[in-house]
XYZ file of C-alpha atoms in Angstrom:
271
model
C -21.242 -61.244 26.394
C -19.058 -60.237 29.389
C -18.824 -60.506 32.458
C -19.667 -57.808 35.143
C -16.481 -57.726 36.042
C -15.469 -56.995 33.019
C -18.328 -54.622 32.123
C -17.231 -52.768 35.285
C -13.482 -52.789 34.367
C -13.892 -51.483 31.023
C -16.809 -48.445 32.549
C -14.221 -48.023 35.524
C -16.814 -48.174 38.227
C -17.226 -50.020 41.197
C -18.763 -53.940 40.794
C -21.779 -52.499 43.171
C -21.952 -49.653 41.621
C -23.199 -51.735 38.193
C -25.825 -53.642 41.256
C -27.139 -50.752 41.968
C -27.789 -48.544 39.121
C -29.788 -52.562 37.733
C -31.766 -53.102 41.199
C -32.979 -49.141 39.676
C -33.599 -50.203 35.972
C -31.044 -47.447 35.704
C -28.769 -50.193 32.838
C -30.031 -53.856 33.022
C -27.592 -56.565 32.393
C -27.739 -58.122 28.613
C -28.402 -61.714 30.586
C -28.480 -62.686 34.207
C -27.853 -65.941 34.660
C -30.754 -67.918 36.791
C -29.445 -70.536 38.494
C -26.514 -68.804 39.533
C -27.439 -64.736 39.274
C -24.928 -63.681 37.019
C -24.851 -60.389 35.044
C -23.868 -60.995 31.745
C -23.754 -56.955 29.878
C -22.268 -56.282 25.981
C -20.003 -53.750 25.340
C -22.002 -52.002 23.176
C -24.253 -50.719 26.519
C -20.986 -49.445 28.014
C -22.507 -46.049 25.552
C -25.712 -46.133 28.643
C -23.081 -46.478 31.095
C -21.215 -43.428 29.678
C -23.681 -40.999 29.464
C -25.020 -42.406 32.929
C -21.586 -41.638 34.546
C -21.359 -38.411 33.229
C -24.814 -37.364 34.221
C -24.349 -38.283 37.540
C -21.487 -36.122 37.377
C -23.282 -33.373 36.242
C -25.386 -32.985 40.074
C -27.976 -35.059 38.797
C -29.619 -37.502 40.956
C -29.983 -41.040 39.776
C -33.940 -40.446 39.164
C -33.354 -37.453 36.659
C -30.542 -40.094 35.379
C -32.507 -42.289 34.290
C -35.038 -39.894 32.810
C -32.773 -38.151 30.224
C -31.114 -41.586 28.599
C -34.835 -43.436 28.871
C -35.761 -40.494 26.571
C -32.124 -41.193 23.779
C -30.059 -37.919 24.843
C -28.153 -37.364 22.585
C -24.138 -37.379 22.316
C -24.206 -33.170 21.484
C -26.730 -32.804 24.001
C -24.596 -34.838 26.797
C -21.196 -32.191 25.671
C -23.459 -29.467 25.840
C -23.832 -30.176 29.188
C -19.766 -31.313 30.105
C -18.819 -28.078 28.858
C -21.669 -26.394 30.971
C -20.737 -27.781 33.950
C -16.795 -27.673 32.951
C -16.412 -23.756 32.665
C -19.246 -23.898 36.249
C -16.915 -25.719 38.251
C -13.803 -24.012 36.609
C -15.350 -20.537 38.227
C -15.691 -22.276 41.675
C -12.646 -22.828 41.766
C -10.850 -19.553 40.443
C -13.961 -18.087 43.374
C -12.429 -20.401 46.272
C -8.899 -20.226 45.241
C -9.238 -16.103 45.746
C -11.625 -16.931 48.452
C -8.301 -19.162 50.284
C -5.786 -16.000 49.335
C -8.091 -13.648 51.065
C -8.279 -15.439 54.283
C -4.300 -16.095 54.043
C -3.521 -12.339 53.597
C -5.986 -12.383 57.099
C -3.802 -14.708 58.496
C -1.317 -13.478 57.945
C -2.654 -10.000 59.205
C -3.053 -11.302 62.090
C -0.172 -12.899 63.020
C 1.181 -9.505 62.349
C -0.263 -8.008 65.241
C 2.067 -9.641 67.361
C 4.872 -10.236 65.539
C 8.031 -8.454 66.284
C 9.843 -9.669 63.154
C 7.482 -8.252 60.563
C 9.064 -6.974 57.786
C 10.388 -4.091 57.564
C 9.178 -0.365 56.400
C 11.716 2.077 54.925
C 10.644 5.369 54.381
C 12.511 7.868 51.253
C 12.166 10.834 49.219
C 11.308 9.850 45.925
C 11.726 11.896 43.067
C 8.745 13.299 40.655
C 8.784 10.979 37.637
C 6.334 10.839 33.977
C 5.515 8.001 32.676
C 2.683 6.676 30.125
C 0.428 4.615 30.063
C -3.496 4.538 31.280
C -5.733 5.204 33.474
C -9.395 3.088 34.291
C -11.756 3.353 37.517
C -12.079 0.729 39.736
C -15.714 0.770 42.673
C -12.906 0.188 45.447
C -9.334 -0.287 46.845
C -9.586 -3.576 46.822
C -7.633 -5.742 45.141
C -10.950 -7.982 44.381
C -12.288 -4.709 42.506
C -8.645 -3.159 41.718
C -7.516 -6.582 39.804
C -9.708 -6.570 37.015
C -9.057 -3.149 36.187
C -5.512 -3.619 35.768
C -4.974 -6.363 34.577
C -7.392 -5.424 31.441
C -4.834 -1.986 30.657
C -1.450 -4.109 29.811
C -2.399 -5.710 27.019
C -3.491 -2.149 25.372
C -0.495 -0.847 26.700
C 1.813 -3.266 25.334
C -0.061 -3.180 22.496
C 0.271 0.862 21.839
C 4.484 0.032 22.361
C 4.557 -2.470 19.829
C 2.285 -0.256 17.746
C 4.374 2.508 18.024
C 8.186 0.721 18.487
C 8.834 1.975 22.225
C 9.915 -0.010 24.616
C 9.478 0.493 27.979
C 13.160 2.086 30.125
C 12.448 0.749 33.421
C 9.516 -1.524 36.349
C 6.337 -0.652 35.404
C 4.483 1.768 38.449
C 1.181 1.163 38.714
C -0.573 4.048 40.884
C -3.611 4.727 42.808
C -5.553 7.960 43.226
C -8.936 8.170 44.945
C -12.014 9.236 43.394
C -14.203 10.693 45.642
C -15.846 12.983 42.555
C -16.904 9.081 41.493
C -18.496 7.928 45.129
C -16.863 7.524 48.250
C -14.831 4.020 48.012
C -14.006 4.608 44.010
C -10.422 5.283 43.431
C -8.197 5.486 40.024
C -6.430 2.701 38.987
C -3.334 4.121 36.818
C -0.585 1.753 35.107
C 2.389 3.302 33.712
C 6.114 3.093 32.423
C 9.210 5.036 32.393
C 10.219 5.544 28.342
C 13.083 7.433 26.838
C 10.992 10.143 25.738
C 7.010 10.418 24.831
C 4.954 10.943 23.894
C 4.168 8.155 23.027
C 0.860 7.605 20.489
C -2.305 5.641 22.153
C -1.027 6.693 25.807
C -1.008 9.469 28.075
C 1.380 10.901 30.424
C 1.392 11.292 34.161
C 2.988 13.291 35.935
C 3.750 11.186 39.380
C 4.414 13.765 41.744
C 7.085 12.749 44.573
C 7.575 13.084 47.826
C 8.052 11.111 51.282
C 6.543 8.114 50.849
C 6.546 4.578 53.644
C 7.942 1.177 51.794
C 7.937 -2.716 52.050
C 8.882 -5.053 49.764
C 5.548 -7.811 48.509
C 7.302 -11.088 47.496
C 4.369 -13.405 45.579
C 0.886 -12.933 44.438
C -1.282 -9.710 44.183
C -3.827 -11.457 45.892
C -2.316 -10.987 48.894
C -1.303 -7.226 48.284
C -4.559 -5.667 50.379
C -1.867 -7.055 53.987
C 1.117 -5.378 52.589
C -0.989 -2.124 52.758
C -2.596 -2.798 55.817
C 1.585 -2.860 57.204
C 1.682 0.092 55.234
C -1.335 2.236 56.718
C -0.852 0.670 60.291
C 2.684 1.647 60.099
C 2.390 5.380 59.083
C -0.579 5.905 61.865
C 1.827 4.220 65.202
C 3.968 7.135 63.939
C 1.693 9.907 64.150
C 1.878 10.445 60.008
C -1.074 11.267 57.836
C -1.732 9.367 54.421
C -1.325 11.495 51.943
C -3.584 9.970 48.996
C -1.660 8.104 47.053
C 0.174 5.122 46.610
C 2.255 3.180 44.548
C 3.173 -0.388 43.349
C 6.445 -1.164 41.687
C 6.739 -4.061 39.884
C 10.724 -5.351 40.115
C 10.608 -8.589 39.400
C 7.856 -10.293 37.380
C 6.987 -13.785 35.879
C 4.561 -16.405 35.078
C 3.497 -17.318 38.245
C 2.781 -15.043 40.301
C 4.416 -16.292 43.336
C 7.620 -15.993 42.330
C 6.953 -11.592 42.044
C 8.646 -9.137 43.626
C 6.700 -5.416 44.354
C 7.812 -2.317 46.167
C 4.595 -0.802 47.966
C 4.980 3.074 48.464
C 2.200 4.836 50.435
C 2.629 8.630 50.431
C 1.970 10.552 54.141
C 3.346 13.743 55.647
C 5.218 13.970 59.374
């Protein structure tokens, strides 16, 4: 037998918690000294303690935990429950990170409304180009809807390059076109690359028109690129120009960490 203090250290819980578990009949000591009240446990009781703590961490009430462990929950059952909870927590973290990125992007937009040192918008004329790639439909122009669509296209494109031994000769260009034939908010998402010669088996060829564009450099994750688009669109409106229906992203620098990405964002406009 070991003391309550040693058992608490082995189980990585507090003595106070063990006393509480004893008081509600969830984890009773092997022996309690009738004179001193000292509690003593066996190492084998760690198995029950581990199950209690794991189930509690799943968000269950202690009375629910007791009902489960008293029913002799098997190790495989517990592992399945923990894996499910692990997946739920990971999903919640991803959602919270996305919401945080959106809040930060909105905050930057509000700050830029009064910031005279906001990033510079450049205008230039771009030549028409012929790229190869794929396209898919997104339900709206928000990064939340476009992100999963465009991320699904690039693995298919790289697989086609690998199968044909074709190598891109420049940075990827993504462009977006309204799809009113689908719905009011829908857009066609195109992921493309320039190649020395085409066509490429498994990929489509796209003629990307030239013209006058307003351009800004976006640094960082695609989660916050909406703010760059809003700044560009606001600039076009303030100049009295009209948007011409198409936007492009040229991925100048890419790495495993999107925080290091450098992207040129272009929107077509007419004077």
